[in-house]
Coordinates of C-alpha atoms and ligand atoms in Angstrom, one line a residue:
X770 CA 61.5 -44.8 -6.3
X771 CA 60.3 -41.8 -8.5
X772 CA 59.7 -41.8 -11.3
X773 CA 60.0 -39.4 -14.6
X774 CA 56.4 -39.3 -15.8
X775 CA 56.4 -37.8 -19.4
X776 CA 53.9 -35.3 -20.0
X777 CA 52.4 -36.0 -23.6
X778 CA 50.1 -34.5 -25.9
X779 CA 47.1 -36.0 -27.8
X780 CA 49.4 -36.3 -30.6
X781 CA 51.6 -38.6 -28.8
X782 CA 49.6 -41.3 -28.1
X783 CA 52.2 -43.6 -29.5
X784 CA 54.9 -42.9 -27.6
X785 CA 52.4 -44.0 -24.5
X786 CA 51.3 -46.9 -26.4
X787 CA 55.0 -48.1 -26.6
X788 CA 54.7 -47.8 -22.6
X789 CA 52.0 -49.7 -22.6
X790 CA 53.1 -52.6 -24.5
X791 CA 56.5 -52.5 -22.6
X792 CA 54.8 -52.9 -19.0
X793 CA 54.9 -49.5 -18.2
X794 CA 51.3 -47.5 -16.8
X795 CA 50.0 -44.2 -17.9
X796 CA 47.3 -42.1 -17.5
X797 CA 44.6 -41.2 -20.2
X798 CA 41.4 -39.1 -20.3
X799 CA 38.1 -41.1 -21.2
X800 CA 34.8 -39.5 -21.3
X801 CA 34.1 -39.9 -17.2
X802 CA 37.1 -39.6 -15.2
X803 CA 41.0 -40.1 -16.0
X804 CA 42.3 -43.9 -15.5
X805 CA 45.8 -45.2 -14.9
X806 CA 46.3 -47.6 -17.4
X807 CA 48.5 -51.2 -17.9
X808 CA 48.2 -53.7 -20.1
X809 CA 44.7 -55.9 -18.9
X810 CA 47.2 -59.7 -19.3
X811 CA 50.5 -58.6 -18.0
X812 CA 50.4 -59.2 -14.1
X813 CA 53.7 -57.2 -13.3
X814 CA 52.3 -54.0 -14.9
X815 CA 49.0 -54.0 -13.2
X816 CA 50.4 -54.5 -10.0
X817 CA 52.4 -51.1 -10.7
X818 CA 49.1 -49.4 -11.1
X819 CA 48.0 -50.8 -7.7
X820 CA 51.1 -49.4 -6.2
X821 CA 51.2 -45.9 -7.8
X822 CA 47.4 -45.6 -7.1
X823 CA 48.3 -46.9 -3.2
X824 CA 45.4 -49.2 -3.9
X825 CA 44.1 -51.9 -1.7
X826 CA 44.4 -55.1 -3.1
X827 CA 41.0 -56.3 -3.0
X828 CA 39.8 -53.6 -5.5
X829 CA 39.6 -55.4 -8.9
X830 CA 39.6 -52.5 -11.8
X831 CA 37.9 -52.2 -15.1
X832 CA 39.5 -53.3 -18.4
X833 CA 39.0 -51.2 -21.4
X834 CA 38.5 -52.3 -24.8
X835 CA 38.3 -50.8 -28.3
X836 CA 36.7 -53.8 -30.1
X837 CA 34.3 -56.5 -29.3
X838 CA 36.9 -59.1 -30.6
X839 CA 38.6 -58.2 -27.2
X840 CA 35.5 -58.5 -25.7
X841 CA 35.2 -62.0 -26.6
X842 CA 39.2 -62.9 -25.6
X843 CA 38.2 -61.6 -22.2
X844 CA 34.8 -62.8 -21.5
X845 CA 34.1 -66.7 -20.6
X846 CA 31.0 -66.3 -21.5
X847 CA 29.1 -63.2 -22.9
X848 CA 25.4 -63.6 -21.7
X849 CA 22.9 -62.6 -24.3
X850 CA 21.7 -59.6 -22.7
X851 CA 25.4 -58.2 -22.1
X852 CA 25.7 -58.8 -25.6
X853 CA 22.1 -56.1 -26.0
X854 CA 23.6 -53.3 -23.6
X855 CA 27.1 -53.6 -25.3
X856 CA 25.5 -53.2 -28.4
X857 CA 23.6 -50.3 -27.1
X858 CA 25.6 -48.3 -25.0
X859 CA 29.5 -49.2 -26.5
X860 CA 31.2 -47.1 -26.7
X861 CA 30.4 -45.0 -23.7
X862 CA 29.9 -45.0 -19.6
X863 CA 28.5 -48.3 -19.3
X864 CA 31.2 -51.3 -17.5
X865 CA 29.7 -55.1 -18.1
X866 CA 30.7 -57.5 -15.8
X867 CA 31.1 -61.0 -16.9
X868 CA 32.9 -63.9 -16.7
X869 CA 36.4 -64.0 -16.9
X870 CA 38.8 -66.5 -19.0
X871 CA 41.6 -67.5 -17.4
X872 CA 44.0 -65.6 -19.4
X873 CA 42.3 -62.4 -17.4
X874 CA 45.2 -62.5 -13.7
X875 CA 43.8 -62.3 -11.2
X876 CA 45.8 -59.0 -10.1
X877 CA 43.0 -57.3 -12.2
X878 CA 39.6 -59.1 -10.7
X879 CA 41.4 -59.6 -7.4
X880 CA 40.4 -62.6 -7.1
X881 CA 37.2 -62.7 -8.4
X882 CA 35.8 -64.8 -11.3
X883 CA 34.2 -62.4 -13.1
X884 CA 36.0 -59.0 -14.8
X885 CA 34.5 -55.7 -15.6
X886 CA 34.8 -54.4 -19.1
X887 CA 34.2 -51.2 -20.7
X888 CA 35.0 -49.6 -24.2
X889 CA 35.4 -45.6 -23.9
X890 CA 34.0 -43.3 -26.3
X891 CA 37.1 -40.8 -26.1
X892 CA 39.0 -40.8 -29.0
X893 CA 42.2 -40.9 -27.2
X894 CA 41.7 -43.7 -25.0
X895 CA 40.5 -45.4 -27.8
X896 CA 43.1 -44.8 -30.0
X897 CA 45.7 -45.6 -27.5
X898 CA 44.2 -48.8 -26.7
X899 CA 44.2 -50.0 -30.5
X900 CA 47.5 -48.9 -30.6
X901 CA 49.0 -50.7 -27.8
X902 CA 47.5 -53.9 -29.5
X903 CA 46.1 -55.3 -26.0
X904 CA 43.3 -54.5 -23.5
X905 CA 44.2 -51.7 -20.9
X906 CA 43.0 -52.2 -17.1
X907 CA 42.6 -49.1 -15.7
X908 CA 41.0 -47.7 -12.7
X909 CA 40.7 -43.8 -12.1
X910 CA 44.0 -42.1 -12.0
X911 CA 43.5 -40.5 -8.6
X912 CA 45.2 -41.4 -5.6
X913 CA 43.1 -43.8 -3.8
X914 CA 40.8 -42.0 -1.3
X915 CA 41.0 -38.8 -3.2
X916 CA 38.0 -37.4 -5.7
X917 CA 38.5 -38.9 -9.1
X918 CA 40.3 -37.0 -12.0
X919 CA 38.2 -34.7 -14.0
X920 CA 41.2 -33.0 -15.8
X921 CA 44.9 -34.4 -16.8
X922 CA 46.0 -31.5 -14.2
X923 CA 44.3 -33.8 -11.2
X924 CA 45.9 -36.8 -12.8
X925 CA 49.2 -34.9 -12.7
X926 CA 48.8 -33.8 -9.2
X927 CA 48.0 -37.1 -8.0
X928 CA 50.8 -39.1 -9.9
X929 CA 53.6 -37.3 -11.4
X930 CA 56.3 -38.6 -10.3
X931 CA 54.7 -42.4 -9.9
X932 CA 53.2 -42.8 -13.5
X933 CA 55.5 -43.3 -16.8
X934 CA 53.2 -40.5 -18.7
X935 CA 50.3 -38.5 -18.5
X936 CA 48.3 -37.9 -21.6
X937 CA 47.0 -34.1 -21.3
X938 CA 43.3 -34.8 -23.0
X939 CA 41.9 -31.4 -21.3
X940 CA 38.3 -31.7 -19.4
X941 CA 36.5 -34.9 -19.0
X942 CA 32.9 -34.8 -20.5
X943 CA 30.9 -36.2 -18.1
X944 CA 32.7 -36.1 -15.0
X945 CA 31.4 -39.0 -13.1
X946 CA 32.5 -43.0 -13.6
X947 CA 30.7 -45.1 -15.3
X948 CA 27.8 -47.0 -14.5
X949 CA 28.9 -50.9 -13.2
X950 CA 26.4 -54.0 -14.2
X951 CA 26.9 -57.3 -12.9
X952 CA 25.4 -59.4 -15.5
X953 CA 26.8 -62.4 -14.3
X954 CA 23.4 -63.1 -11.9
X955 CA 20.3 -64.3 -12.6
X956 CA 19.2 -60.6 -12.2
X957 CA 21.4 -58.3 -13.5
X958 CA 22.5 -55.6 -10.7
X959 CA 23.6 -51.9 -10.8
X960 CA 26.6 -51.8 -8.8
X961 CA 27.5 -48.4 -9.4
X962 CA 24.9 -45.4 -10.6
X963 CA 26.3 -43.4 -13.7
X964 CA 25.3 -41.4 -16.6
X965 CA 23.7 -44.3 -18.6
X966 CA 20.5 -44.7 -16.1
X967 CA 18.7 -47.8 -14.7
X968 CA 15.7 -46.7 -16.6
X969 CA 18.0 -46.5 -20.2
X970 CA 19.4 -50.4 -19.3
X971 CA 15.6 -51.2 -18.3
X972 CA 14.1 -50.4 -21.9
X973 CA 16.6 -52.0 -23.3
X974 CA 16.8 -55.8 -20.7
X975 CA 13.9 -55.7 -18.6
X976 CA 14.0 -55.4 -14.8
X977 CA 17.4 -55.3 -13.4
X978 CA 17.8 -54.1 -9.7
X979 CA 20.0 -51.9 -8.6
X980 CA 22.6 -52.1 -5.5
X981 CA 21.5 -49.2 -2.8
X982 CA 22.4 -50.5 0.5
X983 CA 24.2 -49.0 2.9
X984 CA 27.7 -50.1 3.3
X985 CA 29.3 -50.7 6.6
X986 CA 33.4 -50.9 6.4
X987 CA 34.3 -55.0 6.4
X988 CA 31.0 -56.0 5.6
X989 CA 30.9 -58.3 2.6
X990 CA 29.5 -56.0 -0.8
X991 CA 29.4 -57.3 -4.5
X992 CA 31.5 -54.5 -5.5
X993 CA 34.7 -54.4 -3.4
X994 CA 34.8 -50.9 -4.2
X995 CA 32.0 -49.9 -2.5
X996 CA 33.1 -50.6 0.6
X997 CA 35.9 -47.5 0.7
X998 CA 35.4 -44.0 1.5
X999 CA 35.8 -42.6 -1.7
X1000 CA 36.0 -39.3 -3.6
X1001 CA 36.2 -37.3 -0.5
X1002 CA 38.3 -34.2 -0.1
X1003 CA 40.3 -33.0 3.2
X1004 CA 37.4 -30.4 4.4
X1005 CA 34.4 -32.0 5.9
X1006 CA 31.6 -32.5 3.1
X1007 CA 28.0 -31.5 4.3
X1008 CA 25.6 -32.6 1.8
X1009 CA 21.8 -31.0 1.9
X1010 CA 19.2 -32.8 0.3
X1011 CA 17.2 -31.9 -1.6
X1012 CA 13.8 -30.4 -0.6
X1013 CA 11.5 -27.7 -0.7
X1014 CA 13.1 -25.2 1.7
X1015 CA 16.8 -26.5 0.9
X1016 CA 18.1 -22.9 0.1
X1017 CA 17.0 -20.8 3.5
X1018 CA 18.2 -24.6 5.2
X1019 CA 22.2 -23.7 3.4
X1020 CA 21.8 -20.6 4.2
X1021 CA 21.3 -21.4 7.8
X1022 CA 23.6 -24.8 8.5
X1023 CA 26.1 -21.6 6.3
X1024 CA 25.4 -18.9 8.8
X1025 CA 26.2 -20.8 12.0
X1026 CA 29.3 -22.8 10.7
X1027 CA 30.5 -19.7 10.0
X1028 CA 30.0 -18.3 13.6
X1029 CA 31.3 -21.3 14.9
X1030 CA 34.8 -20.0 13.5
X1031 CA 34.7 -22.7 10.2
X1032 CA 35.8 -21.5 6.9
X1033 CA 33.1 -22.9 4.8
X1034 CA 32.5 -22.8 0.8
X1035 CA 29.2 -23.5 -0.5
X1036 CA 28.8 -25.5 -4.0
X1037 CA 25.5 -25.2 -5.3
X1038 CA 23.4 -25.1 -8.3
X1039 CA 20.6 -22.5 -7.1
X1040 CA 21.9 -18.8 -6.8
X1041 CA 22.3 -18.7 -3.2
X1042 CA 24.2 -15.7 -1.8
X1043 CA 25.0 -15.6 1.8
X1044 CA 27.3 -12.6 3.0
X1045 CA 30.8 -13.3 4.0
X1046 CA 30.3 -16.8 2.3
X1047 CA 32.4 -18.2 -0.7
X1048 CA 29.9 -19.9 -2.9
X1049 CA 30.4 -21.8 -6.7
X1050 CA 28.0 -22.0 -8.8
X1051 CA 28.0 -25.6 -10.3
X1052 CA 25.8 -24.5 -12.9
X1053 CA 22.0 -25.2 -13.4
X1054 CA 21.8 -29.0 -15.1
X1055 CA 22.8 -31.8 -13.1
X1056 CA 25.5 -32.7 -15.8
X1057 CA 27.0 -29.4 -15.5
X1058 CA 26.9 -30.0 -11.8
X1059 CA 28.5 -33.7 -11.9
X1060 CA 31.0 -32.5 -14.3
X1061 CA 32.4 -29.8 -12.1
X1062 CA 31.8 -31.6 -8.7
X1063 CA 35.0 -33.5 -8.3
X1064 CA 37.6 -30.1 -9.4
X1065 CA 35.6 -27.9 -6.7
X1066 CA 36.4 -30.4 -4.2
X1067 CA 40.5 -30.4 -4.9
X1068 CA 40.2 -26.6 -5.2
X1069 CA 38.6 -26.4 -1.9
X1070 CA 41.0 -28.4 -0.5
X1071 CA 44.1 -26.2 -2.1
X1072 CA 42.4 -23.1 -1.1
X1073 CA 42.1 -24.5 2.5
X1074 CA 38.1 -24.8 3.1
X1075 CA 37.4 -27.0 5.7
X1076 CA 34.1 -27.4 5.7
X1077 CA 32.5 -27.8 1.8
X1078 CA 28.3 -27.3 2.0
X1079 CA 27.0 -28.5 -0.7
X1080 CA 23.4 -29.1 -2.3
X1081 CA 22.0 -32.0 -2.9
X1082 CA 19.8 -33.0 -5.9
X1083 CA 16.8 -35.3 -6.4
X1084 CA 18.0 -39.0 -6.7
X1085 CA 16.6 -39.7 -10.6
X1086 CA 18.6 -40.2 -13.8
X1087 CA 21.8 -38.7 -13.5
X1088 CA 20.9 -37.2 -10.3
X1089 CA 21.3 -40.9 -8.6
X1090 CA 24.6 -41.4 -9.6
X1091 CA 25.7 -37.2 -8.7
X1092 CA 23.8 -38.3 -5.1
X1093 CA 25.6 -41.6 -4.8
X1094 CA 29.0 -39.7 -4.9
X1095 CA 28.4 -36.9 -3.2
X1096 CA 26.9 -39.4 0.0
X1097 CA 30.1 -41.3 -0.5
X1098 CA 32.0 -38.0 0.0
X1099 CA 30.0 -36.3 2.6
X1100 CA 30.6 -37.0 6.8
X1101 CA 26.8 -35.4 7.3
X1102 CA 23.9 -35.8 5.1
X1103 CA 20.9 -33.8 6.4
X1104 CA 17.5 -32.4 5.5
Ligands
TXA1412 O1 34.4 -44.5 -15.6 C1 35.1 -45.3 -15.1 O2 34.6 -46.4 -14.8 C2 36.6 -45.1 -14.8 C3 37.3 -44.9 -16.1 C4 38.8 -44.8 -16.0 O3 37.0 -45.9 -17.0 N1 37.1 -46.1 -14.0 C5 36.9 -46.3 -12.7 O4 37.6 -47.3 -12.1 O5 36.1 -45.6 -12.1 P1 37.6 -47.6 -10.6 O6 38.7 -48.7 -10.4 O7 37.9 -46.4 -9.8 O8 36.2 -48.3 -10.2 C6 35.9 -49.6 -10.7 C7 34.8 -50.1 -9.9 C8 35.2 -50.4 -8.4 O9 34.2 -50.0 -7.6 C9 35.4 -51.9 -8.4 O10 35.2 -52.5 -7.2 C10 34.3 -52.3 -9.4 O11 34.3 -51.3 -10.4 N2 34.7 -53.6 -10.1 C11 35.7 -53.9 -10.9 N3 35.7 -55.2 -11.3 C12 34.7 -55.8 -10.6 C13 34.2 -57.1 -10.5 N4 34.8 -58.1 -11.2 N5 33.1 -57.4 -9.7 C14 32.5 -56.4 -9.0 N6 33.0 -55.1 -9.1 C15 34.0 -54.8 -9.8
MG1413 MG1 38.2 -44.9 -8.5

């Protein structure tokens, strides 16, 4: 059945509030990505966000909070040092797993005993959790499989049509989800890279390790997300990593794909022309280019490239988390 998604402004937020507290889902701009949001204790709505999303089952998602009262009707039990890194990095790009209380369904944790929490800096998903009065659960508001939402035009794309509203917030800020901590074990684990670092959690906990293992499909992970391909466009994602001679190695890997008939576009952040080739410049920080990484993959897709070459960068601070998506993403990863 589809539906008629309402397109609202900022200035709206109440009108998608109402939806909320009705049962009804919409998507919202934080500072990372868009999600597609339902109220965190009503099992009927989330399972509509599942649906619209086409999301497997086992995939528990993130609730979103704007107080640490919520915090404490969610969490079981909120270990001392969750309590530091909320305290820290709240509001902001940083999701604490802990464990649930039973009034948490299990339609959000799939199954699991433990739920992921986050409160958003953006204004408007803040505002429009306060005003629905109740905890939003929300993953990103792409379709699953597809890159996640850096712009309420993705999120329309994706879901018009299966969402009750969109709320047009413009450009996400940093482009890239949020980190994910499991604090629930004796050594608190990075489950996800993101733009608050293991080094920033580490001067702030101690030693925490952080989740970097290869994934095969059906193998049993800590994250059920992990084990999907994720964030990948149609075209075929070639990811060079970084090294010395990483420009003259595009610019070759560029060259022959390109006699070998494929239309290729190359993303990097170096100035690296190559004739007869598209090329985007991401822009020269690593934030620029993890902001604009996920909109150059759906335009490449619209604008029918089928083979995106992209440069890899070096695997510290942000650059772990950039690297740990674009690997996700990419069917080769080569020197
Ligand atoms: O920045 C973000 O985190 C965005 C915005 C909308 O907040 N949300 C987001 O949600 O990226 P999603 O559903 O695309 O990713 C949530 C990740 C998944 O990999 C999921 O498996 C993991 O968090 N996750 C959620 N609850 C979990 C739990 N209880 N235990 C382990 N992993 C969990
Ligand atoms: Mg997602």
């Amino acid at each position: 059945m589809k539906k008629n998604t309402k397109i609202l402004d900022p200035s709206q937020v109440d009108v998608a509030a109402e939806i909320i507290r009705k049962g009804g889902i919409v998507a919202f701009p934080t500072e990372t990505v868009y999600g597609l949001g339902a109220d965190a204790l009503n099992d009927k709505a989330i399972k509509k966000v599942f649906k619209a999303k086409k999301r497997p089952l086992d995939n528990p998602v993130i609730v979103h909070i704007s107080s640490l009262e919520q915090l404490k009707s969610l969490a079981e039990r909120i270990p001392h040092k969750a309590r530091i890194l909320a305290d820290k990095f709240w509001p902001g790009p940083l999701t604490i797993i802990v464990r649930k209380k039973k009034e948490v369904p299990y339609s959000v944790t799939a199954g699991l005993n433990s739920v992921a929490i986050r409160m958003p800096s953006n204004e408007i998903a803040r505002e429009l959790i306060e005003r629905s009065g109740t905890p939003i659960a929300a993953p990103s508001a792409n379709l699953s499989g597809k890159p996640s939402p850096t712009h309420h035009s993705h999120a329309i794309e994706d879901l018009k049509g299966r969402a009750d509203a969109i709320i047009k917030g413009g450009e996400t800020e940093i482009g890239l989800e949020s980190t994910v901590i499991d604090m629930t074990r004796t050594i608190p684990t990075i489950l996800r890279p993101g733009k608050i670092t293991p080094r920033m959690i580490q001067n702030q906990i101690g030693f925490v390790s952080v989740y970097n293992k290869k994934v095969k499909k059906d193998s049993k992970v800590p994250s059920p997300g992990m084990k999907y391909r994720h964030y990948s466009p149609k075209a075929q994602v070639i990811l060079v990593r970084y090294s010395q001679n990483q420009k003259a190695r595009i610019r070759e890997l560029a060259s022959s794909l390109k006699k070998e008939g494929k239309k290729i576009i190359v993303l990097s952040r170096q100035d690296i022309r190559i004739k007869g080739i598209k090329r985007i410049l991401l822009g020269d920080s690593i934030l620029d280019m993890s902001r604009k990484v996920f909109r150059y993959f759906r335009e490449a897709d619209k604008e029918g490239y089928d083979t995106i070459l992209i440069e890899g960068t070096m695997e510290t601070g942000l650059g772990l988390a950039l690297m740990n998506r674009l690997k996700r993403a990419a069917s080769i990863v080569t020197k």
